[in-house]
PDB file of C-alpha atoms in Angstrom:
ATOM      1  CA  ASN A   1    -108.001-142.426 -36.058  1.00  0.00           C
ATOM      2  CA  ALA A   2    -106.558-140.007 -38.496  1.00  0.00           C
ATOM      3  CA  GLY A   3    -107.621-141.299 -41.719  1.00  0.00           C
ATOM      4  CA  VAL A   4    -104.837-140.419 -44.637  1.00  0.00           C
ATOM      5  CA  THR A   5    -102.374-138.369 -43.998  1.00  0.00           C
ATOM      6  CA  GLN A   6     -99.990-136.748 -46.138  1.00  0.00           C
ATOM      7  CA  THR A   7     -96.609-135.461 -45.947  1.00  0.00           C
ATOM      8  CA  PRO A   8     -95.247-132.602 -46.954  1.00  0.00           C
ATOM      9  CA  LYS A   9     -98.168-129.774 -47.190  1.00  0.00           C
ATOM     10  CA  PHE A  10     -96.542-127.708 -49.293  1.00  0.00           C
ATOM     11  CA  GLN A  11     -93.416-128.019 -51.186  1.00  0.00           C
ATOM     12  CA  VAL A  12     -91.262-125.813 -53.488  1.00  0.00           C
ATOM     13  CA  LEU A  13     -88.893-127.480 -55.463  1.00  0.00           C
ATOM     14  CA  LYS A  14     -86.493-126.060 -58.964  1.00  0.00           C
ATOM     15  CA  THR A  15     -86.662-128.336 -61.844  1.00  0.00           C
ATOM     16  CA  GLY A  16     -85.200-131.115 -61.736  1.00  0.00           C
ATOM     17  CA  GLN A  17     -84.790-131.855 -58.194  1.00  0.00           C
ATOM     18  CA  SER A  18     -86.856-134.824 -56.820  1.00  0.00           C
ATOM     19  CA  MET A  19     -88.722-135.582 -53.951  1.00  0.00           C
ATOM     20  CA  THR A  20     -90.717-138.093 -52.324  1.00  0.00           C
ATOM     21  CA  LEU A  21     -94.533-137.370 -51.233  1.00  0.00           C
ATOM     22  CA  GLN A  22     -95.643-139.741 -47.931  1.00  0.00           C
ATOM     23  CA  CYS A  23     -99.002-140.973 -47.431  1.00  0.00           C
ATOM     24  CA  ALA A  24    -100.136-142.956 -44.492  1.00  0.00           C
ATOM     25  CA  GLN A  25    -103.798-144.330 -43.664  1.00  0.00           C
ATOM     26  CA  ASP A  26    -105.190-145.948 -40.507  1.00  0.00           C
ATOM     27  CA  MET A  27    -108.222-147.534 -41.659  1.00  0.00           C
ATOM     28  CA  ASN A  28    -106.577-150.893 -42.223  1.00  0.00           C
ATOM     29  CA  HIS A  29    -107.747-150.387 -45.989  1.00  0.00           C
ATOM     30  CA  ASN A  30    -105.901-153.132 -48.641  1.00  0.00           C
ATOM     31  CA  SER A  31    -105.747-150.293 -51.849  1.00  0.00           C
ATOM     32  CA  MET A  32    -104.353-146.925 -52.166  1.00  0.00           C
ATOM     33  CA  TYR A  33    -103.896-144.415 -54.543  1.00  0.00           C
ATOM     34  CA  TRP A  34    -102.429-141.389 -55.964  1.00  0.00           C
ATOM     35  CA  TYR A  35    -103.951-138.303 -57.641  1.00  0.00           C
ATOM     36  CA  ARG A  36    -103.336-134.829 -58.920  1.00  0.00           C
ATOM     37  CA  GLN A  37    -105.782-132.521 -59.408  1.00  0.00           C
ATOM     38  CA  ASP A  38    -105.400-129.240 -61.730  1.00  0.00           C
ATOM     39  CA  PRO A  39    -107.898-126.456 -62.433  1.00  0.00           C
ATOM     40  CA  GLY A  40    -109.998-127.498 -65.154  1.00  0.00           C
ATOM     41  CA  MET A  41    -108.989-130.940 -65.336  1.00  0.00           C
ATOM     42  CA  GLY A  42    -110.584-132.581 -62.544  1.00  0.00           C
ATOM     43  CA  LEU A  43    -108.655-135.343 -60.298  1.00  0.00           C
ATOM     44  CA  ARG A  44    -106.662-137.791 -62.494  1.00  0.00           C
ATOM     45  CA  LEU A  45    -105.447-140.794 -60.935  1.00  0.00           C
ATOM     46  CA  ILE A  46    -101.350-141.182 -61.422  1.00  0.00           C
ATOM     47  CA  TYR A  47    -100.434-144.433 -59.281  1.00  0.00           C
ATOM     48  CA  TYR A  48    -102.313-147.229 -57.290  1.00  0.00           C
ATOM     49  CA  SER A  49    -102.156-150.306 -55.457  1.00  0.00           C
ATOM     50  CA  ALA A  50    -104.826-152.358 -55.265  1.00  0.00           C
ATOM     51  CA  SER A  51    -103.126-154.448 -52.237  1.00  0.00           C
ATOM     52  CA  GLU A  52     -99.923-154.760 -50.785  1.00  0.00           C
ATOM     53  CA  GLY A  53     -97.061-155.648 -52.970  1.00  0.00           C
ATOM     54  CA  THR A  54     -99.083-154.206 -56.395  1.00  0.00           C
ATOM     55  CA  THR A  55     -98.872-151.422 -57.614  1.00  0.00           C
ATOM     56  CA  ASP A  56    -100.185-150.250 -61.243  1.00  0.00           C
ATOM     57  CA  LYS A  57    -100.145-147.153 -63.874  1.00  0.00           C
ATOM     58  CA  GLY A  58    -103.394-144.936 -63.303  1.00  0.00           C
ATOM     59  CA  GLU A  59    -104.263-142.469 -66.350  1.00  0.00           C
ATOM     60  CA  VAL A  60    -100.983-139.813 -65.908  1.00  0.00           C
ATOM     61  CA  PRO A  61     -98.179-141.844 -64.828  1.00  0.00           C
ATOM     62  CA  ASN A  62     -95.263-140.316 -66.601  1.00  0.00           C
ATOM     63  CA  GLY A  63     -92.683-138.374 -64.359  1.00  0.00           C
ATOM     64  CA  TYR A  64     -93.804-140.524 -61.062  1.00  0.00           C
ATOM     65  CA  ASN A  65     -92.788-143.733 -59.553  1.00  0.00           C
ATOM     66  CA  VAL A  66     -94.381-144.972 -56.440  1.00  0.00           C
ATOM     67  CA  SER A  67     -94.095-147.570 -53.623  1.00  0.00           C
ATOM     68  CA  ARG A  68     -95.861-149.177 -51.246  1.00  0.00           C
ATOM     69  CA  LEU A  69     -93.414-149.683 -48.356  1.00  0.00           C
ATOM     70  CA  ASN A  70     -96.268-151.655 -46.372  1.00  0.00           C
ATOM     71  CA  LYS A  71     -99.860-151.918 -46.218  1.00  0.00           C
ATOM     72  CA  ARG A  72    -100.125-148.315 -44.048  1.00  0.00           C
ATOM     73  CA  GLU A  73     -97.949-146.710 -46.642  1.00  0.00           C
ATOM     74  CA  PHE A  74     -97.694-145.761 -50.108  1.00  0.00           C
ATOM     75  CA  SER A  75     -95.277-142.959 -51.548  1.00  0.00           C
ATOM     76  CA  LEU A  76     -95.106-141.286 -54.524  1.00  0.00           C
ATOM     77  CA  ARG A  77     -91.561-140.077 -56.140  1.00  0.00           C
ATOM     78  CA  LEU A  78     -90.897-137.169 -58.339  1.00  0.00           C
ATOM     79  CA  GLU A  79     -87.138-138.253 -60.075  1.00  0.00           C
ATOM     80  CA  SER A  80     -86.755-134.698 -61.756  1.00  0.00           C
ATOM     81  CA  ALA A  81     -89.323-132.238 -60.981  1.00  0.00           C
ATOM     82  CA  ALA A  82     -90.691-130.498 -64.190  1.00  0.00           C
ATOM     83  CA  PRO A  83     -92.983-127.434 -64.087  1.00  0.00           C
ATOM     84  CA  SER A  84     -96.161-129.518 -65.718  1.00  0.00           C
ATOM     85  CA  GLN A  85     -95.860-131.380 -62.512  1.00  0.00           C
ATOM     86  CA  THR A  86     -97.092-127.703 -60.315  1.00  0.00           C
ATOM     87  CA  SER A  87    -100.576-129.363 -58.803  1.00  0.00           C
ATOM     88  CA  VAL A  88    -101.883-130.504 -55.408  1.00  0.00           C
ATOM     89  CA  TYR A  89    -101.666-134.372 -55.025  1.00  0.00           C
ATOM     90  CA  PHE A  90    -104.107-136.444 -53.169  1.00  0.00           C
ATOM     91  CA  CYS A  91    -103.872-139.698 -51.647  1.00  0.00           C
ATOM     92  CA  ALA A  92    -107.001-141.821 -51.003  1.00  0.00           C
ATOM     93  CA  SER A  93    -107.574-145.253 -49.507  1.00  0.00           C
ATOM     94  CA  SER A  94    -110.083-147.804 -49.726  1.00  0.00           C
ATOM     95  CA  ARG A  95    -111.217-151.335 -48.462  1.00  0.00           C
ATOM     96  CA  LEU A  96    -110.779-154.260 -51.287  1.00  0.00           C
ATOM     97  CA  LEU A  97    -113.962-156.513 -50.566  1.00  0.00           C
ATOM     98  CA  GLY A  98    -113.819-159.912 -52.842  1.00  0.00           C
ATOM     99  CA  GLN A  99    -113.208-157.819 -56.047  1.00  0.00           C
ATOM    100  CA  VAL A 100    -114.921-154.736 -55.133  1.00  0.00           C
ATOM    101  CA  GLN A 101    -113.492-151.501 -54.151  1.00  0.00           C
ATOM    102  CA  GLU A 102    -115.433-149.663 -51.623  1.00  0.00           C
ATOM    103  CA  THR A 103    -115.356-145.915 -50.827  1.00  0.00           C
ATOM    104  CA  GLN A 104    -112.080-143.762 -51.111  1.00  0.00           C
ATOM    105  CA  TYR A 105    -111.529-141.583 -48.463  1.00  0.00           C
ATOM    106  CA  PHE A 106    -108.857-138.960 -49.381  1.00  0.00           C
ATOM    107  CA  GLY A 107    -105.908-137.473 -47.441  1.00  0.00           C
ATOM    108  CA  PRO A 108    -105.742-133.263 -47.227  1.00  0.00           C
ATOM    109  CA  GLY A 109    -103.259-133.115 -50.369  1.00  0.00           C
ATOM    110  CA  THR A 110    -100.195-131.711 -50.970  1.00  0.00           C
ATOM    111  CA  ARG A 111     -99.382-128.764 -52.594  1.00  0.00           C
ATOM    112  CA  LEU A 112     -96.281-128.423 -54.958  1.00  0.00           C
ATOM    113  CA  LEU A 113     -94.838-125.675 -57.033  1.00  0.00           C
ATOM    114  CA  VAL A 114     -91.951-126.769 -59.535  1.00  0.00           C
ATOM    115  CA  LEU A 115     -90.079-123.499 -60.396  1.00  0.00           C
TER     116      LEU A 115
ATOM    117  CA  GLU B   1    -114.093-144.591 -71.466  1.00  0.00           C
ATOM    118  CA  ASP B   2    -115.671-143.558 -68.972  1.00  0.00           C
ATOM    119  CA  GLN B   3    -116.666-140.266 -68.881  1.00  0.00           C
ATOM    120  CA  VAL B   4    -118.148-137.888 -66.100  1.00  0.00           C
ATOM    121  CA  THR B   5    -120.025-134.192 -66.848  1.00  0.00           C
ATOM    122  CA  GLN B   6    -120.768-131.865 -64.064  1.00  0.00           C
ATOM    123  CA  SER B   7    -123.336-128.919 -64.427  1.00  0.00           C
ATOM    124  CA  PRO B   8    -123.472-126.007 -63.651  1.00  0.00           C
ATOM    125  CA  GLU B   9    -119.544-125.072 -63.298  1.00  0.00           C
ATOM    126  CA  ALA B  10    -120.611-122.622 -60.665  1.00  0.00           C
ATOM    127  CA  LEU B  11    -123.474-122.003 -59.261  1.00  0.00           C
ATOM    128  CA  ARG B  12    -124.709-119.148 -56.613  1.00  0.00           C
ATOM    129  CA  LEU B  13    -127.546-119.246 -54.748  1.00  0.00           C
ATOM    130  CA  GLN B  14    -129.042-117.225 -51.717  1.00  0.00           C
ATOM    131  CA  GLU B  15    -129.435-118.629 -48.617  1.00  0.00           C
ATOM    132  CA  GLY B  16    -132.740-121.039 -48.629  1.00  0.00           C
ATOM    133  CA  GLU B  17    -132.673-121.234 -52.294  1.00  0.00           C
ATOM    134  CA  SER B  18    -133.275-124.763 -53.278  1.00  0.00           C
ATOM    135  CA  SER B  19    -131.264-125.619 -56.379  1.00  0.00           C
ATOM    136  CA  SER B  20    -129.653-129.038 -58.056  1.00  0.00           C
ATOM    137  CA  LEU B  21    -127.023-130.264 -59.364  1.00  0.00           C
ATOM    138  CA  ASN B  22    -126.222-132.529 -62.183  1.00  0.00           C
ATOM    139  CA  CYS B  23    -123.889-135.118 -62.778  1.00  0.00           C
ATOM    140  CA  SER B  24    -124.101-136.703 -66.753  1.00  0.00           C
ATOM    141  CA  TYR B  25    -121.979-139.901 -67.402  1.00  0.00           C
ATOM    142  CA  THR B  26    -121.306-143.044 -69.495  1.00  0.00           C
ATOM    143  CA  VAL B  27    -120.074-145.980 -68.392  1.00  0.00           C
ATOM    144  CA  SER B  28    -119.622-149.444 -69.403  1.00  0.00           C
ATOM    145  CA  GLY B  29    -121.216-151.007 -66.052  1.00  0.00           C
ATOM    146  CA  LEU B  30    -121.825-148.840 -63.557  1.00  0.00           C
ATOM    147  CA  ARG B  31    -120.850-150.628 -59.670  1.00  0.00           C
ATOM    148  CA  GLY B  32    -121.087-147.275 -58.262  1.00  0.00           C
ATOM    149  CA  LEU B  33    -121.432-143.331 -58.411  1.00  0.00           C
ATOM    150  CA  PHE B  34    -120.334-140.949 -55.489  1.00  0.00           C
ATOM    151  CA  TRP B  35    -120.489-137.728 -54.448  1.00  0.00           C
ATOM    152  CA  TYR B  36    -117.619-136.012 -52.901  1.00  0.00           C
ATOM    153  CA  ARG B  37    -117.638-132.117 -51.214  1.00  0.00           C
ATOM    154  CA  GLN B  38    -114.410-130.171 -51.238  1.00  0.00           C
ATOM    155  CA  ASP B  39    -113.342-127.592 -49.596  1.00  0.00           C
ATOM    156  CA  PRO B  40    -110.584-124.809 -50.566  1.00  0.00           C
ATOM    157  CA  GLY B  41    -107.152-126.082 -49.308  1.00  0.00           C
ATOM    158  CA  LYS B  42    -108.771-129.752 -48.443  1.00  0.00           C
ATOM    159  CA  GLY B  43    -109.032-132.809 -49.793  1.00  0.00           C
ATOM    160  CA  PRO B  44    -112.586-134.476 -51.253  1.00  0.00           C
ATOM    161  CA  GLU B  45    -114.878-135.587 -48.419  1.00  0.00           C
ATOM    162  CA  PHE B  46    -117.038-138.731 -49.044  1.00  0.00           C
ATOM    163  CA  LEU B  47    -120.998-137.712 -48.928  1.00  0.00           C
ATOM    164  CA  PHE B  48    -123.134-140.477 -50.637  1.00  0.00           C
ATOM    165  CA  THR B  49    -122.679-143.326 -53.049  1.00  0.00           C
ATOM    166  CA  LEU B  50    -125.292-144.991 -55.268  1.00  0.00           C
ATOM    167  CA  TYR B  51    -125.341-147.830 -56.813  1.00  0.00           C
ATOM    168  CA  SER B  52    -128.432-148.684 -59.197  1.00  0.00           C
ATOM    169  CA  ALA B  53    -131.252-146.254 -61.097  1.00  0.00           C
ATOM    170  CA  GLY B  54    -134.126-145.128 -58.310  1.00  0.00           C
ATOM    171  CA  GLU B  55    -131.705-144.798 -55.578  1.00  0.00           C
ATOM    172  CA  GLU B  56    -131.801-142.252 -53.720  1.00  0.00           C
ATOM    173  CA  LYS B  57    -129.788-141.174 -50.303  1.00  0.00           C
ATOM    174  CA  GLU B  58    -129.958-137.849 -48.039  1.00  0.00           C
ATOM    175  CA  LYS B  59    -127.797-136.267 -45.679  1.00  0.00           C
ATOM    176  CA  GLU B  60    -129.185-132.896 -43.519  1.00  0.00           C
ATOM    177  CA  ARG B  61    -129.837-130.884 -46.237  1.00  0.00           C
ATOM    178  CA  LEU B  62    -128.592-132.953 -49.334  1.00  0.00           C
ATOM    179  CA  LYS B  63    -130.201-135.470 -51.112  1.00  0.00           C
ATOM    180  CA  ALA B  64    -128.697-137.695 -54.081  1.00  0.00           C
ATOM    181  CA  THR B  65    -130.705-139.493 -56.900  1.00  0.00           C
ATOM    182  CA  LEU B  66    -129.673-141.681 -59.344  1.00  0.00           C
ATOM    183  CA  THR B  67    -130.988-142.730 -63.035  1.00  0.00           C
ATOM    184  CA  LYS B  68    -129.524-144.685 -65.814  1.00  0.00           C
ATOM    185  CA  LYS B  69    -127.665-141.778 -67.087  1.00  0.00           C
ATOM    186  CA  GLU B  70    -127.579-138.973 -64.570  1.00  0.00           C
ATOM    187  CA  SER B  71    -127.275-138.637 -60.883  1.00  0.00           C
ATOM    188  CA  PHE B  72    -128.760-135.090 -59.208  1.00  0.00           C
ATOM    189  CA  LEU B  73    -127.469-133.847 -55.956  1.00  0.00           C
ATOM    190  CA  HIS B  74    -130.753-131.392 -54.638  1.00  0.00           C
ATOM    191  CA  ILE B  75    -129.580-128.928 -52.117  1.00  0.00           C
ATOM    192  CA  THR B  76    -132.731-128.058 -49.835  1.00  0.00           C
ATOM    193  CA  ALA B  77    -132.642-124.614 -48.254  1.00  0.00           C
ATOM    194  CA  PRO B  78    -128.853-124.431 -48.174  1.00  0.00           C
ATOM    195  CA  LYS B  79    -127.072-122.428 -45.712  1.00  0.00           C
ATOM    196  CA  PRO B  80    -123.919-120.493 -46.528  1.00  0.00           C
ATOM    197  CA  GLU B  81    -121.898-123.506 -44.918  1.00  0.00           C
ATOM    198  CA  ASP B  82    -122.873-125.720 -47.543  1.00  0.00           C
ATOM    199  CA  SER B  83    -120.476-123.452 -49.853  1.00  0.00           C
ATOM    200  CA  ALA B  84    -117.818-125.657 -51.282  1.00  0.00           C
ATOM    201  CA  THR B  85    -116.982-127.532 -54.782  1.00  0.00           C
ATOM    202  CA  TYR B  86    -119.107-130.638 -55.007  1.00  0.00           C
ATOM    203  CA  LEU B  87    -117.737-133.978 -56.803  1.00  0.00           C
ATOM    204  CA  CYS B  88    -119.057-136.344 -58.814  1.00  0.00           C
ATOM    205  CA  ALA B  89    -117.229-139.581 -59.724  1.00  0.00           C
ATOM    206  CA  VAL B  90    -117.759-143.215 -61.303  1.00  0.00           C
ATOM    207  CA  GLN B  91    -116.564-146.681 -60.777  1.00  0.00           C
ATOM    208  CA  ALA B  92    -117.281-149.546 -63.611  1.00  0.00           C
ATOM    209  CA  THR B  93    -117.879-153.083 -62.620  1.00  0.00           C
ATOM    210  CA  SER B  94    -114.995-153.531 -65.145  1.00  0.00           C
ATOM    211  CA  GLY B  95    -112.120-152.040 -62.916  1.00  0.00           C
ATOM    212  CA  SER B  96    -111.882-150.211 -59.462  1.00  0.00           C
ATOM    213  CA  ARG B  97    -110.969-146.741 -60.844  1.00  0.00           C
ATOM    214  CA  LEU B  98    -112.738-143.854 -60.097  1.00  0.00           C
ATOM    215  CA  THR B  99    -113.714-141.390 -63.041  1.00  0.00           C
ATOM    216  CA  PHE B 100    -114.161-138.176 -61.665  1.00  0.00           C
ATOM    217  CA  GLY B 101    -116.293-134.687 -63.397  1.00  0.00           C
ATOM    218  CA  GLU B 102    -114.900-131.391 -62.916  1.00  0.00           C
ATOM    219  CA  GLY B 103    -116.986-130.449 -60.197  1.00  0.00           C
ATOM    220  CA  THR B 104    -119.722-128.149 -59.357  1.00  0.00           C
ATOM    221  CA  GLN B 105    -118.515-124.805 -56.973  1.00  0.00           C
ATOM    222  CA  LEU B 106    -121.269-124.249 -55.088  1.00  0.00           C
ATOM    223  CA  THR B 107    -121.349-120.519 -53.237  1.00  0.00           C
ATOM    224  CA  VAL B 108    -124.204-119.727 -50.797  1.00  0.00           C
ATOM    225  CA  ASN B 109    -124.835-116.062 -49.951  1.00  0.00           C
ATOM    226  CA  PRO B 110    -126.418-115.088 -46.795  1.00  0.00           C
TER     227      PRO B 110
END
């Protein structure tokens, strides 16, 4: 049981390049999330998927797109990377029990540097 | 808008020196308050969930408590391996999102 896994662990991009961050969970959770973490800003929600087939914007969605590929996988895409997107990206998942989201469990993170 | 403020930003303790971390929050209606531990270069690791004022939970040297306005994470006789950043987050009854504080960076010196 690996929990939440993320690939890649590290990535360096040039401004304008695109990339996709991958996330998978093996806990049979309904809901998945993408956060970014920046010094002095805490964790901020980019996008989330409450259940397979749905996605919603979080606090800082501009410049990003997401795809809920299936129940296990949730990807985050940067179409044209900007230096402001240099950050550490975390994926998380949780169980949806009725209308209630339970505890979120986090992956190890992807460290992204945009030059 | 939900808000979470953690204090202090950083705390240095000697091994065995007990202390508390504070998490103050404002939320329209609290469904749950979460504590996470984050080690450098790693993702947040879940510690506790508290649901109602007066609730307490313990795990080894850590005890979390909750009032209507704040939560405390008490660390009793800490060890160097307790050094980490501790994050607090709230979940409102109106939605599923977590709102995180900026964390308290704890260093325990041997």
